Tab-separated table of C-alpha atoms in Angstrom:
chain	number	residue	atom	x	y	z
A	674	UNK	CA	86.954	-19.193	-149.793
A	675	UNK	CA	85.866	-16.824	-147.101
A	676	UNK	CA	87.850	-13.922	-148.787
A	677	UNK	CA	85.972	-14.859	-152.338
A	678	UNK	CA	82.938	-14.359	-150.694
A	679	UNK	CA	83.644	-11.454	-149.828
A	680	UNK	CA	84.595	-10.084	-153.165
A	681	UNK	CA	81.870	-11.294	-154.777
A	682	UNK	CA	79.355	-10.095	-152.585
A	683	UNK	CA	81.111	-6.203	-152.979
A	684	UNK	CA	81.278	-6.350	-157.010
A	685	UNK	CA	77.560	-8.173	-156.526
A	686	UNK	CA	76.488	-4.899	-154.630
A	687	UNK	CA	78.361	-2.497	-156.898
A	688	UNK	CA	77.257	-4.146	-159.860
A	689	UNK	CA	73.186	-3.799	-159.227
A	690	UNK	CA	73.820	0.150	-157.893
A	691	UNK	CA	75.814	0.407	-161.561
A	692	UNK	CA	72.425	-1.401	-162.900
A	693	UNK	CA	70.148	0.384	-161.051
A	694	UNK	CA	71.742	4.199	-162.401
A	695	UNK	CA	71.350	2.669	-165.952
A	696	UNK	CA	67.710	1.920	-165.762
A	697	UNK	CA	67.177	5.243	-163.975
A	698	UNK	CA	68.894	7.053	-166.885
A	699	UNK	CA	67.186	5.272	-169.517
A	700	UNK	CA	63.209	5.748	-168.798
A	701	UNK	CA	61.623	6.294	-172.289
A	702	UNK	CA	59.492	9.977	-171.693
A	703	UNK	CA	55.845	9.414	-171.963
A	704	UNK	CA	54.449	13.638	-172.806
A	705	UNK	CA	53.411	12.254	-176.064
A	706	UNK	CA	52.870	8.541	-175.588
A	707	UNK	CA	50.057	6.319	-177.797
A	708	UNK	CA	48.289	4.080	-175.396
A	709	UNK	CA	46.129	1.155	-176.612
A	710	UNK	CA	43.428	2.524	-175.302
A	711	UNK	CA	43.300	5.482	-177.754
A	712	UNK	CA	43.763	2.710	-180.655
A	713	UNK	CA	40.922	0.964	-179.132
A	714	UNK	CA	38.857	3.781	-179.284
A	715	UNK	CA	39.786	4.518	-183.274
A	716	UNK	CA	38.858	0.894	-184.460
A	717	UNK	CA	35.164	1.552	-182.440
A	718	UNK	CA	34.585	4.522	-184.030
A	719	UNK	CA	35.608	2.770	-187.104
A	720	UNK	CA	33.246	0.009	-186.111
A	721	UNK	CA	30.258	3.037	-185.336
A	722	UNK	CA	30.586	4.508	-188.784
A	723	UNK	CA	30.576	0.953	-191.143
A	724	UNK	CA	27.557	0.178	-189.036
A	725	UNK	CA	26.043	3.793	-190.099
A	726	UNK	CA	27.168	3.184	-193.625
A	727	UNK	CA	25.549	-0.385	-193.352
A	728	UNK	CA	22.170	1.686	-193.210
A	729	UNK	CA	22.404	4.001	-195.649
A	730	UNK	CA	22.966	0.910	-197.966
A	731	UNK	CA	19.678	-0.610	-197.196
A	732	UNK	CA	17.795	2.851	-197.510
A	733	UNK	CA	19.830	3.044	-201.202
A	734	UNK	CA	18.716	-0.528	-201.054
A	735	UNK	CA	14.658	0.364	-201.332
A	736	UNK	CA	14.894	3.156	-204.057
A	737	UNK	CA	16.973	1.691	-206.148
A	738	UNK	CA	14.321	1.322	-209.079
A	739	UNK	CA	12.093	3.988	-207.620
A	740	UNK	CA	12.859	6.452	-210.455
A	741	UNK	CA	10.169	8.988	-208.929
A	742	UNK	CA	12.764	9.115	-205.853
A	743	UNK	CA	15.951	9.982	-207.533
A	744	UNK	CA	16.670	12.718	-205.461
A	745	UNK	CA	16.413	11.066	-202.376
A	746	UNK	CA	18.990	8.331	-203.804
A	747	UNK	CA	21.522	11.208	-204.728
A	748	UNK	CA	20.673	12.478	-200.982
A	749	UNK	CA	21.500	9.468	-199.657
A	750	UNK	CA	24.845	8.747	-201.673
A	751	UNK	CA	25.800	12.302	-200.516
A	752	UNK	CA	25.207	11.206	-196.828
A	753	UNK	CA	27.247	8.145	-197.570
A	754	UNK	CA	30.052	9.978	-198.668
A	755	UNK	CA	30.432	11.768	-195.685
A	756	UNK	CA	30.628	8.809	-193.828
A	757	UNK	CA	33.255	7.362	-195.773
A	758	UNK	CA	35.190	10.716	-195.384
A	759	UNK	CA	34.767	10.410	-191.410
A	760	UNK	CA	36.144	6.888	-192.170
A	761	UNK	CA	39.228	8.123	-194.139
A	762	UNK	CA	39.807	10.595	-191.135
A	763	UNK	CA	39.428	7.656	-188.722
A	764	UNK	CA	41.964	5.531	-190.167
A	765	UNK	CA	44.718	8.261	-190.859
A	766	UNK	CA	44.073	8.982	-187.233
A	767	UNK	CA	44.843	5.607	-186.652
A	768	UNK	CA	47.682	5.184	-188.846
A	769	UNK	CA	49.429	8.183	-187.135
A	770	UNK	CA	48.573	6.734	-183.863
A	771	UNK	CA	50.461	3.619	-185.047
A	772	UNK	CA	53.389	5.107	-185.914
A	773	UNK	CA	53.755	7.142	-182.837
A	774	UNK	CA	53.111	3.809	-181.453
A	775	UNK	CA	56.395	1.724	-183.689
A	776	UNK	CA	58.478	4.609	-182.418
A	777	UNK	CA	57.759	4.943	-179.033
A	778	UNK	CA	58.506	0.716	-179.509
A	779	UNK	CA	61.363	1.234	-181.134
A	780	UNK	CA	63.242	3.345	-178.558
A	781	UNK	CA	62.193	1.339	-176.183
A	782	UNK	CA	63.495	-1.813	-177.900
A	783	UNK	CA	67.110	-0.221	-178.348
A	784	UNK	CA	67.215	1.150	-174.678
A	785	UNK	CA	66.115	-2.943	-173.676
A	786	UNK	CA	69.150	-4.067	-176.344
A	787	UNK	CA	71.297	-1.327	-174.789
A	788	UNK	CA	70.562	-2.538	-170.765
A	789	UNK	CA	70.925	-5.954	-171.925
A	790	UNK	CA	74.505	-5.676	-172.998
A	791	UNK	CA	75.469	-3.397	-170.524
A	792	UNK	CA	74.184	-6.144	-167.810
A	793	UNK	CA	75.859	-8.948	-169.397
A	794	UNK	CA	79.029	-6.992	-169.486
A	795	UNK	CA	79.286	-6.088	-165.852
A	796	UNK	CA	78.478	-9.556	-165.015
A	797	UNK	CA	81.581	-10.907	-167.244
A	798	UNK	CA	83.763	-8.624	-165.235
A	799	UNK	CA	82.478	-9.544	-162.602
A	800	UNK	CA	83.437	-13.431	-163.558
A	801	UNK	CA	86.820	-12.552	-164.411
A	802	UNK	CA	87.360	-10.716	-161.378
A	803	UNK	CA	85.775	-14.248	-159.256
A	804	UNK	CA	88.527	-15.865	-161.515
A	805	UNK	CA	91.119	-14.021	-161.009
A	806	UNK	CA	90.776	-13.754	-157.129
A	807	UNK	CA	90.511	-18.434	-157.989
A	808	UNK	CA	86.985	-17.985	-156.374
A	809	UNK	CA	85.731	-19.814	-158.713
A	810	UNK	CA	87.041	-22.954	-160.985
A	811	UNK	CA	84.951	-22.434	-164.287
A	812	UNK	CA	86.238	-20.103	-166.435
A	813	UNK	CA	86.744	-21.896	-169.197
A	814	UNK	CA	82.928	-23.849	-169.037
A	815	UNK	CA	81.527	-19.719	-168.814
A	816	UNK	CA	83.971	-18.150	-171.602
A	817	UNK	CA	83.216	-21.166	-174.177
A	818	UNK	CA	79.439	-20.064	-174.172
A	819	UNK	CA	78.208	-19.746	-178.417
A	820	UNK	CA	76.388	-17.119	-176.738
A	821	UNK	CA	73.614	-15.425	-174.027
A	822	UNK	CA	71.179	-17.988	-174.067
A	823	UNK	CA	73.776	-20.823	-174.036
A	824	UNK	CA	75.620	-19.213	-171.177
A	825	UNK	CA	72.626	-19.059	-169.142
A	826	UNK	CA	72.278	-22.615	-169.746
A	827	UNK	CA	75.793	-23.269	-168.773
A	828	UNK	CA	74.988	-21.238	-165.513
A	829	UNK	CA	72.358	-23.807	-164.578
A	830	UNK	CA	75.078	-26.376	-163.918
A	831	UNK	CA	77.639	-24.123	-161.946
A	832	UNK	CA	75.830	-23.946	-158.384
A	833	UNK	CA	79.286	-22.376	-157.196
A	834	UNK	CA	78.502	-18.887	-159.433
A	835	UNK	CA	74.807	-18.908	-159.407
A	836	UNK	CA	75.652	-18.595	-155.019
A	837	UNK	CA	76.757	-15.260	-155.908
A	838	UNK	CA	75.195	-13.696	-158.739
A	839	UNK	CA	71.813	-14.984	-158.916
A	840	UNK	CA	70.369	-11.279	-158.799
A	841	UNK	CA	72.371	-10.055	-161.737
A	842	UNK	CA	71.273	-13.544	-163.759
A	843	UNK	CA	67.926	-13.012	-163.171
A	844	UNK	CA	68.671	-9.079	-164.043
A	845	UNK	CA	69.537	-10.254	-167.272
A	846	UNK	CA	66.837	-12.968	-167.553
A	847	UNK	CA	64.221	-10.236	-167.418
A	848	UNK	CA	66.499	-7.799	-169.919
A	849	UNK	CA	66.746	-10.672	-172.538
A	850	UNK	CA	62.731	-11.139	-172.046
A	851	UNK	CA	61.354	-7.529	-172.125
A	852	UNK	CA	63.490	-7.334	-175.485
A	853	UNK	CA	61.784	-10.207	-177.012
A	854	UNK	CA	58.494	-9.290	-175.643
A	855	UNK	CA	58.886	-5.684	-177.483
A	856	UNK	CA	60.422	-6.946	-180.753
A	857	UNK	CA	57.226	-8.997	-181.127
A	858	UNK	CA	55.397	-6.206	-180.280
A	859	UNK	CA	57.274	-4.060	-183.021
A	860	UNK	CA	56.398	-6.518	-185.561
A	861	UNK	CA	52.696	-6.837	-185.040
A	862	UNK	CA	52.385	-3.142	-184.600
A	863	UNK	CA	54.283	-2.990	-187.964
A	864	UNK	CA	52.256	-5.527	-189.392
A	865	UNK	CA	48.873	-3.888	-188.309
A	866	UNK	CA	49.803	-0.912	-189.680
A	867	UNK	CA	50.330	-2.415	-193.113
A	868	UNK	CA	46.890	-3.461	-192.708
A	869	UNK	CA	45.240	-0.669	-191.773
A	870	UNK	CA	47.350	1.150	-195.078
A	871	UNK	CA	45.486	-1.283	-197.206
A	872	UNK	CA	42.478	-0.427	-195.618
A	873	UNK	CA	42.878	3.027	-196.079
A	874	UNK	CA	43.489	3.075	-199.803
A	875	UNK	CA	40.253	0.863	-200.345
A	876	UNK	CA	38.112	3.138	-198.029
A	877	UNK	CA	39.728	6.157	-200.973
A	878	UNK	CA	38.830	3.731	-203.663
A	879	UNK	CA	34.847	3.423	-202.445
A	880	UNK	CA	34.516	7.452	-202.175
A	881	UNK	CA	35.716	7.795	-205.666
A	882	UNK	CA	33.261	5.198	-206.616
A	883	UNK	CA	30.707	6.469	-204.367
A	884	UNK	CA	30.722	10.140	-205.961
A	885	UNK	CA	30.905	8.281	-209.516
A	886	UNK	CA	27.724	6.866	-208.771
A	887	UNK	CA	26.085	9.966	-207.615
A	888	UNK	CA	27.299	11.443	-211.056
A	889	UNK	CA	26.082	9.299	-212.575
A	890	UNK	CA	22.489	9.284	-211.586
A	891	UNK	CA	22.700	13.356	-212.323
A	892	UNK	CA	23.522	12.459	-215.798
A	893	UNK	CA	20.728	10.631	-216.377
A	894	UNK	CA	18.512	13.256	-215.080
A	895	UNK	CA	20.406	15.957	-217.020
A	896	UNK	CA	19.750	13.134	-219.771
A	897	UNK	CA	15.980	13.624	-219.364
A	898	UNK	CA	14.739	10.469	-219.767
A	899	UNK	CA	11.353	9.923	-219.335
A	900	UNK	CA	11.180	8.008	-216.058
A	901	UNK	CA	13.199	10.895	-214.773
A	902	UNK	CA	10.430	13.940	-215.328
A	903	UNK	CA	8.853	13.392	-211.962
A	904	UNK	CA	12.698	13.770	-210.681
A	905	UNK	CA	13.224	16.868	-212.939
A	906	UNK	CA	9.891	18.230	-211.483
A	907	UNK	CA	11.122	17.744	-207.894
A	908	UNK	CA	14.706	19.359	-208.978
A	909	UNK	CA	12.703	22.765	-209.810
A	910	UNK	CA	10.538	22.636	-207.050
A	911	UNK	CA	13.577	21.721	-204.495
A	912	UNK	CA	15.357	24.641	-205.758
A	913	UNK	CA	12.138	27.259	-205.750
A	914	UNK	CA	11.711	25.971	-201.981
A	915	UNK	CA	15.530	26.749	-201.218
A	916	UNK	CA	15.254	29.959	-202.646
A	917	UNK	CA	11.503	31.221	-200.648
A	918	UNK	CA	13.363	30.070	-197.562
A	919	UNK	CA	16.291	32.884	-198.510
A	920	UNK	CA	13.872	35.176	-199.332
A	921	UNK	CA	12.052	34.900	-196.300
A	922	UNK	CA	15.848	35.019	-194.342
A	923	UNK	CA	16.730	38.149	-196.515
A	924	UNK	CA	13.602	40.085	-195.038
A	925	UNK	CA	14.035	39.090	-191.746
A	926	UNK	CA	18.096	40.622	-192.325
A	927	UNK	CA	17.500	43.571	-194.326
A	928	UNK	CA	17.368	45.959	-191.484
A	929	UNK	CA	20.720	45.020	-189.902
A	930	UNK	CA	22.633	45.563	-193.284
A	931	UNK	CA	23.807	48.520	-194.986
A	932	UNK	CA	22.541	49.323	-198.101
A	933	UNK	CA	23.983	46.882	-201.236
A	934	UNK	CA	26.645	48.557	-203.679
A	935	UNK	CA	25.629	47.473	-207.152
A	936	UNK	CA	28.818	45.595	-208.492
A	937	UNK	CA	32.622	44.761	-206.399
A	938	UNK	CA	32.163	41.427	-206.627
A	939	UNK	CA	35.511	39.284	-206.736
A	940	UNK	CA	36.172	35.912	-208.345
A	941	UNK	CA	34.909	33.292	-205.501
A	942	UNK	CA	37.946	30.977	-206.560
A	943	UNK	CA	41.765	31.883	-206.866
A	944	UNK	CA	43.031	30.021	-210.265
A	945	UNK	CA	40.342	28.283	-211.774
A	946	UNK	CA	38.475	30.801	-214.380
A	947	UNK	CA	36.882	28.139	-216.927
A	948	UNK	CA	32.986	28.909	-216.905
A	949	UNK	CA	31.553	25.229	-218.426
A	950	UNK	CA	27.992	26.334	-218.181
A	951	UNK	CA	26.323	29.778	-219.175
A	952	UNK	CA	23.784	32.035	-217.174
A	953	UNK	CA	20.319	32.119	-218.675
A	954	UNK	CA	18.167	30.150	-221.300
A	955	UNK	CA	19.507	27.150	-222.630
A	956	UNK	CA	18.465	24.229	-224.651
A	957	UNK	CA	18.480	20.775	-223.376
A	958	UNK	CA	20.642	18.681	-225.458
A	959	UNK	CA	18.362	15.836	-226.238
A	960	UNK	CA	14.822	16.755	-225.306
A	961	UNK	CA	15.373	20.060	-227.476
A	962	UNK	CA	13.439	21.579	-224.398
A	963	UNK	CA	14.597	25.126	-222.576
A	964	UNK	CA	15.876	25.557	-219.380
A	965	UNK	CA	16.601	28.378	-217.278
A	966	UNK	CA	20.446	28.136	-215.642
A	967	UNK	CA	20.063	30.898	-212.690
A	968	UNK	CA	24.256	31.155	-212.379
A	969	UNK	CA	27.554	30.165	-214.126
A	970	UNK	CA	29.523	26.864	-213.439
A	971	UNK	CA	33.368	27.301	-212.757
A	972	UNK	CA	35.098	24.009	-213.913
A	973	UNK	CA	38.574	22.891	-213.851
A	974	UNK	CA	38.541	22.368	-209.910
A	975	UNK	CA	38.591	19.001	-207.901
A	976	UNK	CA	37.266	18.231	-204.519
A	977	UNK	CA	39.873	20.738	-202.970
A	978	UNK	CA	39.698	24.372	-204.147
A	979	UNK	CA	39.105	26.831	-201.737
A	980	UNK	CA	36.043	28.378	-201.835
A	981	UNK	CA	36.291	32.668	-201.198
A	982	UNK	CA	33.586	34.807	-200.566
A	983	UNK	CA	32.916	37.171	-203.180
A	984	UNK	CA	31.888	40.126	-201.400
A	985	UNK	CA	31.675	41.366	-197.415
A	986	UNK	CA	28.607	40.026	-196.081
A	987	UNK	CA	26.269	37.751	-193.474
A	988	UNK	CA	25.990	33.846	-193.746
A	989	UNK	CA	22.092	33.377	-194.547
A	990	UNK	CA	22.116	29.455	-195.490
A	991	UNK	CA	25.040	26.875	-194.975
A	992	UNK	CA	23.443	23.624	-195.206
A	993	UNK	CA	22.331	20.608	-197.854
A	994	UNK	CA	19.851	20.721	-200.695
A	995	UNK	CA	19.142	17.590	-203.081
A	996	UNK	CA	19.105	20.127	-206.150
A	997	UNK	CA	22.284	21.717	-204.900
A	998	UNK	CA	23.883	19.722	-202.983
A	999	UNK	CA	26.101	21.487	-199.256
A	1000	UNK	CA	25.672	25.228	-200.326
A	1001	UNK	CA	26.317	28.547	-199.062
A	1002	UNK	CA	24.349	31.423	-199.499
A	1003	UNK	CA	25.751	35.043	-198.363
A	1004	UNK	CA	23.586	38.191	-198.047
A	1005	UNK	CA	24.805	41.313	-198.623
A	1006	UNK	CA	21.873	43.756	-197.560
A	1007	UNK	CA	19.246	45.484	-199.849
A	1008	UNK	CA	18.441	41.500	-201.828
A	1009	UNK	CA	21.810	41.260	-202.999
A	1010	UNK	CA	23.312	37.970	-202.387
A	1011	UNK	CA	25.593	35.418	-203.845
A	1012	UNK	CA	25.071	31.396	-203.879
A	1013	UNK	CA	28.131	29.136	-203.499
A	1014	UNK	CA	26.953	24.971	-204.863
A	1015	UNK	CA	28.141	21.413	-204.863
A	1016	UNK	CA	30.437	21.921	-202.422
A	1017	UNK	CA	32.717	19.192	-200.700
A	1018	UNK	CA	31.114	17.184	-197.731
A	1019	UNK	CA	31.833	18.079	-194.291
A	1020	UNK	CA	34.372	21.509	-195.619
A	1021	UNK	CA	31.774	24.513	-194.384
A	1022	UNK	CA	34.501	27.062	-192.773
A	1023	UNK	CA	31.476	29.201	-191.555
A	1024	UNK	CA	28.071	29.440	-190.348
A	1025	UNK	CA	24.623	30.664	-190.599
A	1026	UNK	CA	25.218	34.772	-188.778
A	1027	UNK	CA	28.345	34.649	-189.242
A	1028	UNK	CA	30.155	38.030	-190.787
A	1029	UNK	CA	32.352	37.346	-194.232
A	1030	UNK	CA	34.496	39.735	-195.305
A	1031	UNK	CA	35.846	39.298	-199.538
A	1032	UNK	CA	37.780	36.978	-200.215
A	1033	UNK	CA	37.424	34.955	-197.009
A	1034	UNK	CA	37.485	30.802	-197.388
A	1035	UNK	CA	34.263	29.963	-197.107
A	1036	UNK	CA	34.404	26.089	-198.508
A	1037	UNK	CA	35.759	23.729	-201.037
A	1038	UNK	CA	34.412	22.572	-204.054
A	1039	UNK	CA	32.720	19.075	-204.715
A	1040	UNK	CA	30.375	17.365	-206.728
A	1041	UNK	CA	27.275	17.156	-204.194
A	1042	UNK	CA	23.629	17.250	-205.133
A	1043	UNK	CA	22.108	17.274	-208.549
A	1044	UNK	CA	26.253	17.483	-209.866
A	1045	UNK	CA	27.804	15.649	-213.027
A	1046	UNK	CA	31.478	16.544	-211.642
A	1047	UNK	CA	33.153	18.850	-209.747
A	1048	UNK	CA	32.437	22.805	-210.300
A	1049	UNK	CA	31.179	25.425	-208.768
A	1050	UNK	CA	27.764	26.576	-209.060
A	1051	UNK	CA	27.504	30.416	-208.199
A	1052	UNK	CA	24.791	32.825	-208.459
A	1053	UNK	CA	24.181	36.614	-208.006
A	1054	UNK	CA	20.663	38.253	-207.114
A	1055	UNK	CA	20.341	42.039	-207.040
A	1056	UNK	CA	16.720	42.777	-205.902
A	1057	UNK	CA	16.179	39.404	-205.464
A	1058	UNK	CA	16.802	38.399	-209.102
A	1059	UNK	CA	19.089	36.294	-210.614
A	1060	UNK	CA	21.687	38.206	-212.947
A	1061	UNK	CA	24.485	36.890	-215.103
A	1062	UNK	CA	27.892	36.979	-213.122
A	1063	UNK	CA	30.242	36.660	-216.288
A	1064	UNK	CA	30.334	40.551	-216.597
A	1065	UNK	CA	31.760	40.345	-212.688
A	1066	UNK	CA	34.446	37.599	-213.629
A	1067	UNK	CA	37.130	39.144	-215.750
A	1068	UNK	CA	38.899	36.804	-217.309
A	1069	UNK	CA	36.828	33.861	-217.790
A	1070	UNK	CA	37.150	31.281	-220.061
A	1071	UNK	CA	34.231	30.197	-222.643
A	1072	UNK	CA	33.902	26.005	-222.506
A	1073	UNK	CA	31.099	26.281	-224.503
């Protein structure tokens, strides 16, 4: 019996170093691990900005039959939107976190699975070898196990084994627990990332109804309806302000540019060429009244083209107007600049001083301000006047 002990306490000894080396070997590496924290810190921000959206509801709230305050409605759906686009960002962000997160799970569930057999198989050799050296008189109670669990429940009842390899059982207690502790972790990982899917394509679903909305409140002001002039008024004086401020910024510029060249201009998008709305006089479809249109529209682009820079020049505005929505205004020395309109919440790729050079990505197109869709709105002013930019687009297309 002596002699048994002795065995058992050698393979005992050799069989945790053999255990110990595996678990060294098989530490999951952390460079890029998700921790909950970061998660945490997603769904607060996610929290933050539905708060923040909350608000802008009840300001939308108060004007909704204030016709004289259009504007500030379309203003105020704009601002929404760009919440709801810091959303969408939020809960990719989160949705990449999560799958880093399954992953990192994953591994570590197989490496668990992989310990777990390994441990149970040293400890069955180590059995047999008890048995074999007749150390031990229950071979056939351990070897007619269903299974783990059952053989640990066997184990309970053989004092005689449990003497000797109580370490390695509880080894593989621990195993058999970490493994179910991570495949429930898996699945609720798994599951909260089906969640926060859903979630996603709703929050997609509200922007697209939150820019229809903000269309549609242009149309009825391109309508001209009658509870809408005060709103028209406030469109023509919004976009004389915006252009006095340029003016004033031109002035202040004009002796740190060269001299304008007349002409070089290049097309500020790369494929779209269909002009929907005309430079110059035009007549309003149902009042019969004139208008003055003081650029060209480019449709047939979404909320995604890239916006280029049509000639080399200085930043002079980057910011938001109710008439025209997140616009871009470049100087190019001598009164010559070019406006850039209704561009795409949140995409500005410069700012005010900075230096363009042609053809440089300046934005993307959108449907912001005073808008009806997505185009772009683009001007040109030579000695600070407006001129028609068709003969500086070769190739356009006629929509009208």
């Amino acid at each position: 019996m002596k002699k048994a002990c002795k065995r058992g306490g050698k393979l005992l000894l050799i069989a945790l170093f053999i255990l110990g080396t595996l678990q060294m070997d098989m530490v999951v590496p952390d460079a890029k691990a998700v921790t909950q924290a970061e998660i945490d810190d997603l769904r607060d921000n996610a929290g933050a900005l539905e708060d923040q959206k909350a608000d802008l509801e009840d300001q939308l709230a108060s004007l909704e039959n204030d016709m004289s305050r259009v504007l500030e409605q379309i203003a105020l759906l704009d601002q929404q939107s760009d919440v709801i686009r810091e959303e969408i960002a939020n809960t990719e962000a989160l949705i990449t976190n999560y799958e880093t997160l399954i992953e990192q799970t994953q591994q570590e569930l197989a490496l668990a699975q992989q310990r777990e057999a390994e441990q149970y198989e040293i400890f069955l050799q180590q059995v047999r070898k008890m048995e074999e050296d007749g150390s031990i008189s229950y071979w056939s109670v351990l070897f007619n196990a269903t299974d783990f669990a059952d053989l640990l429940g066997r184990l309970d009842a053989t004092s005689e084994v449990m003497e000797y390899n109580q370490t390695v059982i509880s080894n593989l207690e621990a195993t058999q627990q970490e493994v179910s502790d991570k495949q429930a972790e898996l699945e609720a990982t798994l599951a909260e990332t089906e969640a926060t899917r859903a979630e996603l394509e709703s929050q997609r679903q509200e922007l697209e109804d939150q820019q229809a909305d903000a269309q549609a409140l242009s149309e009825q002001i391109e309508l001209g309806m009658d509870e809408y002039e005060e709103a028209l008024a406030a469109v023509e004086a919004e976009e004389d302000r915006v252009w006095e401020e340029i003016r004033r910024k031109e002035a202040e510029l004009a002796a740190s540019l060269p001299a304008a060249t007349v002409g070089g201009y290049a097309w500020p998008l790369r494929t779209a060429r269909r002009i929907t709305s005309n430079y110059g006089w035009r007549t309003h479809p149902i009042k019969g009244t004139q208008s003055f249109h003081s650029g060209v529209d480019i449709g047939g682009v979404g909320y995604t083209s890239d916006i280029l820079a049509a000639k080399d020049g200085v930043v002079l505005e980057a910011t938001y107007s109710s008439a025209y929505g997140y616009y871009i205004v470049i100087s190019h020395g001598s009164g010559n600049s070019t406006m850039y309109a209704h561009m795409s919440q949140g995409t500005f790729r410069v700012s005010v001083g900075d230096y363009v050079t042609q053809g440089q990505v300046i934005g993307t197109t959108g449907s912001t301000g005073l808008s009806t869709g997505p185009h772009l709105h683009y001007e040109i002013r030579e000695n600070g006047s407006t001129i028609d930019p068709k003969p500086y687009l070769p190739g356009y297309i006629q929509a009208w």
